[in-house]
Amino acid sequence: MKPEDIHINDWQRIFIGDVPPEFYLEVVLRIAVIYLILMVSMRLMGKRMASQLSRNEMVAMVSLAAAIGVPLQSPDRGILAAVVIAVIVVSVQQLIAKLATRNERLETVTQGDITPLIEDSHLNLHNMKKVGITRERAFAQLRSKGIRHLGEVKRLYFEAGGTFTLMRRYDQVPGLPILPIWDKEYQYEISEAADEYVCEQCGNAAVDNATDQKCTNCGSDAFIYAVK
């Protein structure tokens, strides 16, 4: 289409396009066939496609979407190409999934690995930086589980699929408060101040409860009272 053929009030071009009206009847058939292709592809790729997607499954879905969108909009493109691409995508995804079950290293490469973000009531700032999780996001996840401070947390894992898994401590200890800094009043309504000091950055307990030192976990020299 040439630039001079484009007019702002050309409603037929905007809403119908430069295809004969009969093409839209053909689109109905194309959608039905492609819908069937998607259903079969997802069925062949397993039950996980109906729940949490792994990385390679997400790649497979994006590849299918990119391939299938073309024949829906272009009357000069046949459906066969989408079928071939779907077969290739499903086959590759199934092959990777099968090999990953036999090779733990391959599974880690293709699916990702579990990353501990909190260990024994303090943040692992190195791991958080590596996976791109901020303190605020980790604290938000803890608050959504009813956690008041880090002393209630034994482990917080960032799973390979992008979800969080929380393991609570049975022997709670004083810990770093996780409510927003501007909501201190409510923090002390739901918890009380302790006599112990913890690192303000990661929540690690101060050695011998002394504040004139650096945190043994993250190197910070800022300590505050823990809550319990």
PDB file of C-alpha atoms in Angstrom:
ATOM      1  CA  MET A   1       0.000   0.000   0.000  1.00  0.00           C
ATOM      2  CA  LYS A   2       1.330   3.412  -0.976  1.00  0.00           C
ATOM      3  CA  PRO A   3       1.331   6.371   1.449  1.00  0.00           C
ATOM      4  CA  GLU A   4      -1.069   8.303  -0.783  1.00  0.00           C
ATOM      5  CA  ASP A   5      -3.610   5.468  -0.400  1.00  0.00           C
ATOM      6  CA  ILE A   6      -3.920   6.058   3.362  1.00  0.00           C
ATOM      7  CA  HIS A   7      -6.747   8.384   4.417  1.00  0.00           C
ATOM      8  CA  ILE A   8      -7.963   8.993   7.976  1.00  0.00           C
ATOM      9  CA  ASN A   9     -11.618   8.660   6.938  1.00  0.00           C
ATOM     10  CA  ASP A  10     -11.176   5.432   5.001  1.00  0.00           C
ATOM     11  CA  TRP A  11     -13.407   3.420   7.347  1.00  0.00           C
ATOM     12  CA  GLN A  12     -13.488   0.347   5.137  1.00  0.00           C
ATOM     13  CA  ARG A  13      -9.698   0.069   5.181  1.00  0.00           C
ATOM     14  CA  ILE A  14      -9.560   0.685   8.956  1.00  0.00           C
ATOM     15  CA  PHE A  15     -12.227  -1.837   9.991  1.00  0.00           C
ATOM     16  CA  ILE A  16     -12.354  -4.343   7.139  1.00  0.00           C
ATOM     17  CA  GLY A  17      -8.962  -4.013   5.510  1.00  0.00           C
ATOM     18  CA  ASP A  18      -7.967  -4.610   1.907  1.00  0.00           C
ATOM     19  CA  VAL A  19      -9.465  -8.097   1.703  1.00  0.00           C
ATOM     20  CA  PRO A  20     -12.739  -9.228   0.212  1.00  0.00           C
ATOM     21  CA  PRO A  21     -15.606  -9.754   2.682  1.00  0.00           C
ATOM     22  CA  GLU A  22     -15.521 -13.484   1.924  1.00  0.00           C
ATOM     23  CA  PHE A  23     -12.181 -13.700   3.759  1.00  0.00           C
ATOM     24  CA  TYR A  24     -13.953 -13.155   7.077  1.00  0.00           C
ATOM     25  CA  LEU A  25     -16.016 -16.266   6.485  1.00  0.00           C
ATOM     26  CA  GLU A  26     -12.752 -18.074   5.860  1.00  0.00           C
ATOM     27  CA  VAL A  27     -11.379 -16.672   9.128  1.00  0.00           C
ATOM     28  CA  VAL A  28     -14.074 -18.595  11.007  1.00  0.00           C
ATOM     29  CA  LEU A  29     -12.732 -21.850   9.556  1.00  0.00           C
ATOM     30  CA  ARG A  30      -9.136 -20.796  10.223  1.00  0.00           C
ATOM     31  CA  ILE A  31      -9.897 -19.985  13.855  1.00  0.00           C
ATOM     32  CA  ALA A  32     -11.612 -23.342  14.355  1.00  0.00           C
ATOM     33  CA  VAL A  33      -8.636 -25.238  12.914  1.00  0.00           C
ATOM     34  CA  ILE A  34      -6.043 -23.200  14.835  1.00  0.00           C
ATOM     35  CA  TYR A  35      -8.022 -23.541  18.058  1.00  0.00           C
ATOM     36  CA  LEU A  36      -7.882 -27.307  17.548  1.00  0.00           C
ATOM     37  CA  ILE A  37      -4.131 -27.090  16.921  1.00  0.00           C
ATOM     38  CA  LEU A  38      -3.635 -25.190  20.184  1.00  0.00           C
ATOM     39  CA  MET A  39      -5.767 -27.619  22.181  1.00  0.00           C
ATOM     40  CA  VAL A  40      -3.882 -30.632  20.821  1.00  0.00           C
ATOM     41  CA  SER A  41      -0.513 -28.907  21.363  1.00  0.00           C
ATOM     42  CA  MET A  42      -1.288 -28.066  24.986  1.00  0.00           C
ATOM     43  CA  ARG A  43      -2.575 -31.586  25.595  1.00  0.00           C
ATOM     44  CA  LEU A  44       0.633 -33.076  24.188  1.00  0.00           C
ATOM     45  CA  MET A  45       2.810 -30.756  26.271  1.00  0.00           C
ATOM     46  CA  GLY A  46       1.278 -32.061  29.492  1.00  0.00           C
ATOM     47  CA  LYS A  47      -0.798 -30.935  32.463  1.00  0.00           C
ATOM     48  CA  ARG A  48       1.688 -28.261  33.509  1.00  0.00           C
ATOM     49  CA  MET A  49       0.546 -26.115  30.591  1.00  0.00           C
ATOM     50  CA  ALA A  50      -2.749 -25.647  32.430  1.00  0.00           C
ATOM     51  CA  SER A  51      -0.997 -24.433  35.599  1.00  0.00           C
ATOM     52  CA  GLN A  52       2.355 -22.815  36.348  1.00  0.00           C
ATOM     53  CA  LEU A  53       4.488 -22.540  33.211  1.00  0.00           C
ATOM     54  CA  SER A  54       8.192 -23.238  33.255  1.00  0.00           C
ATOM     55  CA  ARG A  55      10.625 -21.239  31.123  1.00  0.00           C
ATOM     56  CA  ASN A  56      10.740 -23.597  28.154  1.00  0.00           C
ATOM     57  CA  GLU A  57       6.959 -24.054  28.280  1.00  0.00           C
ATOM     58  CA  MET A  58       6.537 -20.280  28.188  1.00  0.00           C
ATOM     59  CA  VAL A  59       8.876 -20.134  25.186  1.00  0.00           C
ATOM     60  CA  ALA A  60       6.799 -22.843  23.507  1.00  0.00           C
ATOM     61  CA  MET A  61       3.565 -20.912  24.076  1.00  0.00           C
ATOM     62  CA  VAL A  62       5.037 -17.662  22.750  1.00  0.00           C
ATOM     63  CA  SER A  63       6.359 -19.484  19.684  1.00  0.00           C
ATOM     64  CA  LEU A  64       2.958 -21.013  19.015  1.00  0.00           C
ATOM     65  CA  ALA A  65       1.226 -17.659  19.424  1.00  0.00           C
ATOM     66  CA  ALA A  66       3.653 -15.953  17.028  1.00  0.00           C
ATOM     67  CA  ALA A  67       3.240 -18.669  14.398  1.00  0.00           C
ATOM     68  CA  ILE A  68      -0.535 -18.963  14.654  1.00  0.00           C
ATOM     69  CA  GLY A  69      -1.275 -15.227  14.522  1.00  0.00           C
ATOM     70  CA  VAL A  70      -0.052 -14.905  10.924  1.00  0.00           C
ATOM     71  CA  PRO A  71      -2.515 -17.208   9.091  1.00  0.00           C
ATOM     72  CA  LEU A  72      -5.415 -15.645  11.015  1.00  0.00           C
ATOM     73  CA  GLN A  73      -4.707 -12.229   9.507  1.00  0.00           C
ATOM     74  CA  SER A  74      -3.075 -12.917   6.136  1.00  0.00           C
ATOM     75  CA  PRO A  75      -5.310 -14.438   3.453  1.00  0.00           C
ATOM     76  CA  ASP A  76      -2.228 -15.377   1.421  1.00  0.00           C
ATOM     77  CA  ARG A  77      -0.793 -17.527   4.227  1.00  0.00           C
ATOM     78  CA  GLY A  78      -1.977 -21.093   4.562  1.00  0.00           C
ATOM     79  CA  ILE A  79      -2.626 -22.976   7.812  1.00  0.00           C
ATOM     80  CA  LEU A  80      -0.168 -25.770   7.000  1.00  0.00           C
ATOM     81  CA  ALA A  81       2.825 -23.661   8.084  1.00  0.00           C
ATOM     82  CA  ALA A  82       1.233 -23.162  11.522  1.00  0.00           C
ATOM     83  CA  VAL A  83       0.670 -26.914  11.807  1.00  0.00           C
ATOM     84  CA  VAL A  84       4.322 -27.641  10.964  1.00  0.00           C
ATOM     85  CA  ILE A  85       5.556 -25.044  13.471  1.00  0.00           C
ATOM     86  CA  ALA A  86       3.248 -26.456  16.161  1.00  0.00           C
ATOM     87  CA  VAL A  87       4.603 -29.971  15.572  1.00  0.00           C
ATOM     88  CA  ILE A  88       8.196 -28.731  15.822  1.00  0.00           C
ATOM     89  CA  VAL A  89       7.550 -26.652  18.964  1.00  0.00           C
ATOM     90  CA  VAL A  90       5.742 -29.497  20.735  1.00  0.00           C
ATOM     91  CA  SER A  91       8.405 -32.023  19.742  1.00  0.00           C
ATOM     92  CA  VAL A  92      11.279 -29.844  20.955  1.00  0.00           C
ATOM     93  CA  GLN A  93       9.486 -29.025  24.212  1.00  0.00           C
ATOM     94  CA  GLN A  94       8.743 -32.702  24.858  1.00  0.00           C
ATOM     95  CA  LEU A  95      12.337 -33.673  24.068  1.00  0.00           C
ATOM     96  CA  ILE A  96      13.738 -31.075  26.477  1.00  0.00           C
ATOM     97  CA  ALA A  97      11.290 -32.140  29.198  1.00  0.00           C
ATOM     98  CA  LYS A  98      12.237 -35.810  28.741  1.00  0.00           C
ATOM     99  CA  LEU A  99      15.977 -35.120  28.816  1.00  0.00           C
ATOM    100  CA  ALA A 100      15.612 -32.821  31.829  1.00  0.00           C
ATOM    101  CA  THR A 101      14.056 -35.612  33.882  1.00  0.00           C
ATOM    102  CA  ARG A 102      17.225 -37.664  33.322  1.00  0.00           C
ATOM    103  CA  ASN A 103      19.800 -34.898  33.705  1.00  0.00           C
ATOM    104  CA  GLU A 104      19.631 -32.624  36.740  1.00  0.00           C
ATOM    105  CA  ARG A 105      22.126 -30.166  35.268  1.00  0.00           C
ATOM    106  CA  LEU A 106      20.073 -29.793  32.083  1.00  0.00           C
ATOM    107  CA  GLU A 107      16.954 -29.293  34.166  1.00  0.00           C
ATOM    108  CA  THR A 108      18.676 -26.470  36.055  1.00  0.00           C
ATOM    109  CA  VAL A 109      19.799 -24.841  32.800  1.00  0.00           C
ATOM    110  CA  THR A 110      16.375 -25.026  31.138  1.00  0.00           C
ATOM    111  CA  GLN A 111      14.078 -24.601  34.130  1.00  0.00           C
ATOM    112  CA  GLY A 112      16.166 -22.468  36.490  1.00  0.00           C
ATOM    113  CA  ASP A 113      17.147 -23.260  40.070  1.00  0.00           C
ATOM    114  CA  ILE A 114      15.773 -22.718  43.570  1.00  0.00           C
ATOM    115  CA  THR A 115      17.259 -19.658  45.277  1.00  0.00           C
ATOM    116  CA  PRO A 116      17.079 -19.083  49.053  1.00  0.00           C
ATOM    117  CA  LEU A 117      16.262 -15.434  49.757  1.00  0.00           C
ATOM    118  CA  ILE A 118      15.963 -15.688  53.552  1.00  0.00           C
ATOM    119  CA  GLU A 119      17.991 -18.084  55.690  1.00  0.00           C
ATOM    120  CA  ASP A 120      17.567 -18.370  59.451  1.00  0.00           C
ATOM    121  CA  SER A 121      15.731 -15.042  59.772  1.00  0.00           C
ATOM    122  CA  HIS A 122      18.077 -12.869  57.737  1.00  0.00           C
ATOM    123  CA  LEU A 123      18.131 -11.824  54.095  1.00  0.00           C
ATOM    124  CA  ASN A 124      20.597 -13.311  51.651  1.00  0.00           C
ATOM    125  CA  LEU A 125      21.281 -10.039  49.830  1.00  0.00           C
ATOM    126  CA  HIS A 126      23.739 -11.659  47.397  1.00  0.00           C
ATOM    127  CA  ASN A 127      21.115 -14.121  46.142  1.00  0.00           C
ATOM    128  CA  MET A 128      18.453 -11.419  46.027  1.00  0.00           C
ATOM    129  CA  LYS A 129      20.658  -9.252  43.830  1.00  0.00           C
ATOM    130  CA  LYS A 130      21.457 -12.206  41.584  1.00  0.00           C
ATOM    131  CA  VAL A 131      17.781 -12.979  40.859  1.00  0.00           C
ATOM    132  CA  GLY A 132      16.610  -9.355  40.886  1.00  0.00           C
ATOM    133  CA  ILE A 133      14.391  -9.517  43.985  1.00  0.00           C
ATOM    134  CA  THR A 134      14.345  -6.356  46.112  1.00  0.00           C
ATOM    135  CA  ARG A 135      13.889  -6.206  49.890  1.00  0.00           C
ATOM    136  CA  GLU A 136      10.541  -4.524  49.358  1.00  0.00           C
ATOM    137  CA  ARG A 137       9.265  -7.333  47.150  1.00  0.00           C
ATOM    138  CA  ALA A 138      10.440 -10.000  49.586  1.00  0.00           C
ATOM    139  CA  PHE A 139       8.824  -8.140  52.490  1.00  0.00           C
ATOM    140  CA  ALA A 140       5.594  -7.750  50.518  1.00  0.00           C
ATOM    141  CA  GLN A 141       5.528 -11.513  49.944  1.00  0.00           C
ATOM    142  CA  LEU A 142       6.046 -12.137  53.676  1.00  0.00           C
ATOM    143  CA  ARG A 143       3.310  -9.668  54.639  1.00  0.00           C
ATOM    144  CA  SER A 144       0.895 -11.451  52.314  1.00  0.00           C
ATOM    145  CA  LYS A 145       1.512 -14.598  54.400  1.00  0.00           C
ATOM    146  CA  GLY A 146       0.836 -12.818  57.705  1.00  0.00           C
ATOM    147  CA  ILE A 147       4.502 -12.524  58.733  1.00  0.00           C
ATOM    148  CA  ARG A 148       5.288  -9.618  61.084  1.00  0.00           C
ATOM    149  CA  HIS A 149       9.093  -9.763  61.212  1.00  0.00           C
ATOM    150  CA  LEU A 150      12.000 -11.847  59.938  1.00  0.00           C
ATOM    151  CA  GLY A 151      12.290 -13.707  63.244  1.00  0.00           C
ATOM    152  CA  GLU A 152       9.280 -15.778  62.163  1.00  0.00           C
ATOM    153  CA  VAL A 153      10.981 -16.985  58.975  1.00  0.00           C
ATOM    154  CA  LYS A 154      13.240 -20.008  58.646  1.00  0.00           C
ATOM    155  CA  ARG A 155      13.487 -19.988  54.853  1.00  0.00           C
ATOM    156  CA  LEU A 156      12.042 -18.086  51.921  1.00  0.00           C
ATOM    157  CA  TYR A 157      12.761 -19.803  48.613  1.00  0.00           C
ATOM    158  CA  PHE A 158      12.409 -18.259  45.167  1.00  0.00           C
ATOM    159  CA  GLU A 159      11.360 -21.266  43.106  1.00  0.00           C
ATOM    160  CA  ALA A 160      12.472 -22.014  39.548  1.00  0.00           C
ATOM    161  CA  GLY A 161       8.951 -21.281  38.300  1.00  0.00           C
ATOM    162  CA  GLY A 162       8.963 -17.766  39.767  1.00  0.00           C
ATOM    163  CA  THR A 163       6.896 -18.487  42.888  1.00  0.00           C
ATOM    164  CA  PHE A 164       7.827 -18.062  46.556  1.00  0.00           C
ATOM    165  CA  THR A 165       7.856 -20.799  49.201  1.00  0.00           C
ATOM    166  CA  LEU A 166       7.805 -19.793  52.864  1.00  0.00           C
ATOM    167  CA  MET A 167       9.043 -21.997  55.709  1.00  0.00           C
ATOM    168  CA  ARG A 168       8.184 -20.617  59.162  1.00  0.00           C
ATOM    169  CA  ARG A 169      10.325 -20.972  62.266  1.00  0.00           C
ATOM    170  CA  TYR A 170       8.908 -23.043  65.104  1.00  0.00           C
ATOM    171  CA  ASP A 171      11.266 -21.309  67.544  1.00  0.00           C
ATOM    172  CA  GLN A 172      10.583 -17.675  66.752  1.00  0.00           C
ATOM    173  CA  VAL A 173      13.319 -15.176  67.574  1.00  0.00           C
ATOM    174  CA  PRO A 174      13.377 -11.370  67.554  1.00  0.00           C
ATOM    175  CA  GLY A 175      13.782 -10.121  64.014  1.00  0.00           C
ATOM    176  CA  LEU A 176      13.850  -7.203  61.605  1.00  0.00           C
ATOM    177  CA  PRO A 177      10.398  -5.573  61.188  1.00  0.00           C
ATOM    178  CA  ILE A 178       9.030  -5.847  57.653  1.00  0.00           C
ATOM    179  CA  LEU A 179       6.213  -3.311  57.641  1.00  0.00           C
ATOM    180  CA  PRO A 180       6.800  -0.073  55.676  1.00  0.00           C
ATOM    181  CA  ILE A 181       8.980   2.382  57.591  1.00  0.00           C
ATOM    182  CA  TRP A 182       6.142   4.934  57.688  1.00  0.00           C
ATOM    183  CA  ASP A 183       3.867   2.416  59.467  1.00  0.00           C
ATOM    184  CA  LYS A 184       5.936   1.967  62.628  1.00  0.00           C
ATOM    185  CA  GLU A 185       2.953   2.712  64.853  1.00  0.00           C
ATOM    186  CA  TYR A 186       1.073  -0.309  63.537  1.00  0.00           C
ATOM    187  CA  GLN A 187       4.261  -2.399  63.683  1.00  0.00           C
ATOM    188  CA  TYR A 188       4.410  -1.902  67.431  1.00  0.00           C
ATOM    189  CA  GLU A 189       0.684  -2.626  67.755  1.00  0.00           C
ATOM    190  CA  ILE A 190       1.180  -6.135  66.395  1.00  0.00           C
ATOM    191  CA  SER A 191       4.642  -6.755  67.867  1.00  0.00           C
ATOM    192  CA  GLU A 192       6.755  -5.422  70.699  1.00  0.00           C
ATOM    193  CA  ALA A 193      10.309  -4.135  70.776  1.00  0.00           C
ATOM    194  CA  ALA A 194      13.020  -6.561  71.879  1.00  0.00           C
ATOM    195  CA  ASP A 195      16.322  -5.904  73.628  1.00  0.00           C
ATOM    196  CA  GLU A 196      18.286  -7.422  70.758  1.00  0.00           C
ATOM    197  CA  TYR A 197      19.824  -5.510  67.859  1.00  0.00           C
ATOM    198  CA  VAL A 198      19.641  -6.678  64.240  1.00  0.00           C
ATOM    199  CA  CYS A 199      21.192  -5.378  61.033  1.00  0.00           C
ATOM    200  CA  GLU A 200      18.919  -2.786  59.425  1.00  0.00           C
ATOM    201  CA  GLN A 201      19.798  -4.064  55.935  1.00  0.00           C
ATOM    202  CA  CYS A 202      19.527  -7.843  56.221  1.00  0.00           C
ATOM    203  CA  GLY A 203      18.144  -8.606  59.692  1.00  0.00           C
ATOM    204  CA  ASN A 204      21.189 -10.554  60.887  1.00  0.00           C
ATOM    205  CA  ALA A 205      21.554 -10.529  64.685  1.00  0.00           C
ATOM    206  CA  ALA A 206      24.332  -8.334  66.084  1.00  0.00           C
ATOM    207  CA  VAL A 207      27.222 -10.311  67.576  1.00  0.00           C
ATOM    208  CA  ASP A 208      27.108 -10.042  71.377  1.00  0.00           C
ATOM    209  CA  ASN A 209      24.295  -7.511  70.861  1.00  0.00           C
ATOM    210  CA  ALA A 210      26.862  -4.800  70.120  1.00  0.00           C
ATOM    211  CA  THR A 211      26.223  -2.043  67.586  1.00  0.00           C
ATOM    212  CA  ASP A 212      29.795  -0.752  67.157  1.00  0.00           C
ATOM    213  CA  GLN A 213      30.643  -3.359  64.538  1.00  0.00           C
ATOM    214  CA  LYS A 214      29.831  -4.442  61.002  1.00  0.00           C
ATOM    215  CA  CYS A 215      27.215  -7.039  60.149  1.00  0.00           C
ATOM    216  CA  THR A 216      28.813 -10.449  59.642  1.00  0.00           C
ATOM    217  CA  ASN A 217      26.323 -11.185  56.864  1.00  0.00           C
ATOM    218  CA  CYS A 218      26.227  -8.073  54.673  1.00  0.00           C
ATOM    219  CA  GLY A 219      28.869  -5.733  56.090  1.00  0.00           C
ATOM    220  CA  SER A 220      26.468  -2.946  57.055  1.00  0.00           C
ATOM    221  CA  ASP A 221      27.160  -0.944  60.229  1.00  0.00           C
ATOM    222  CA  ALA A 222      23.534   0.135  60.787  1.00  0.00           C
ATOM    223  CA  PHE A 223      21.687  -1.719  63.552  1.00  0.00           C
ATOM    224  CA  ILE A 224      18.187  -1.238  64.970  1.00  0.00           C
ATOM    225  CA  TYR A 225      16.099  -2.836  67.688  1.00  0.00           C
ATOM    226  CA  ALA A 226      14.455  -6.066  66.676  1.00  0.00           C
ATOM    227  CA  VAL A 227      10.787  -6.821  67.365  1.00  0.00           C
ATOM    228  CA  LYS A 228       9.187  -9.980  68.665  1.00  0.00           C
TER     229      LYS A 228
END
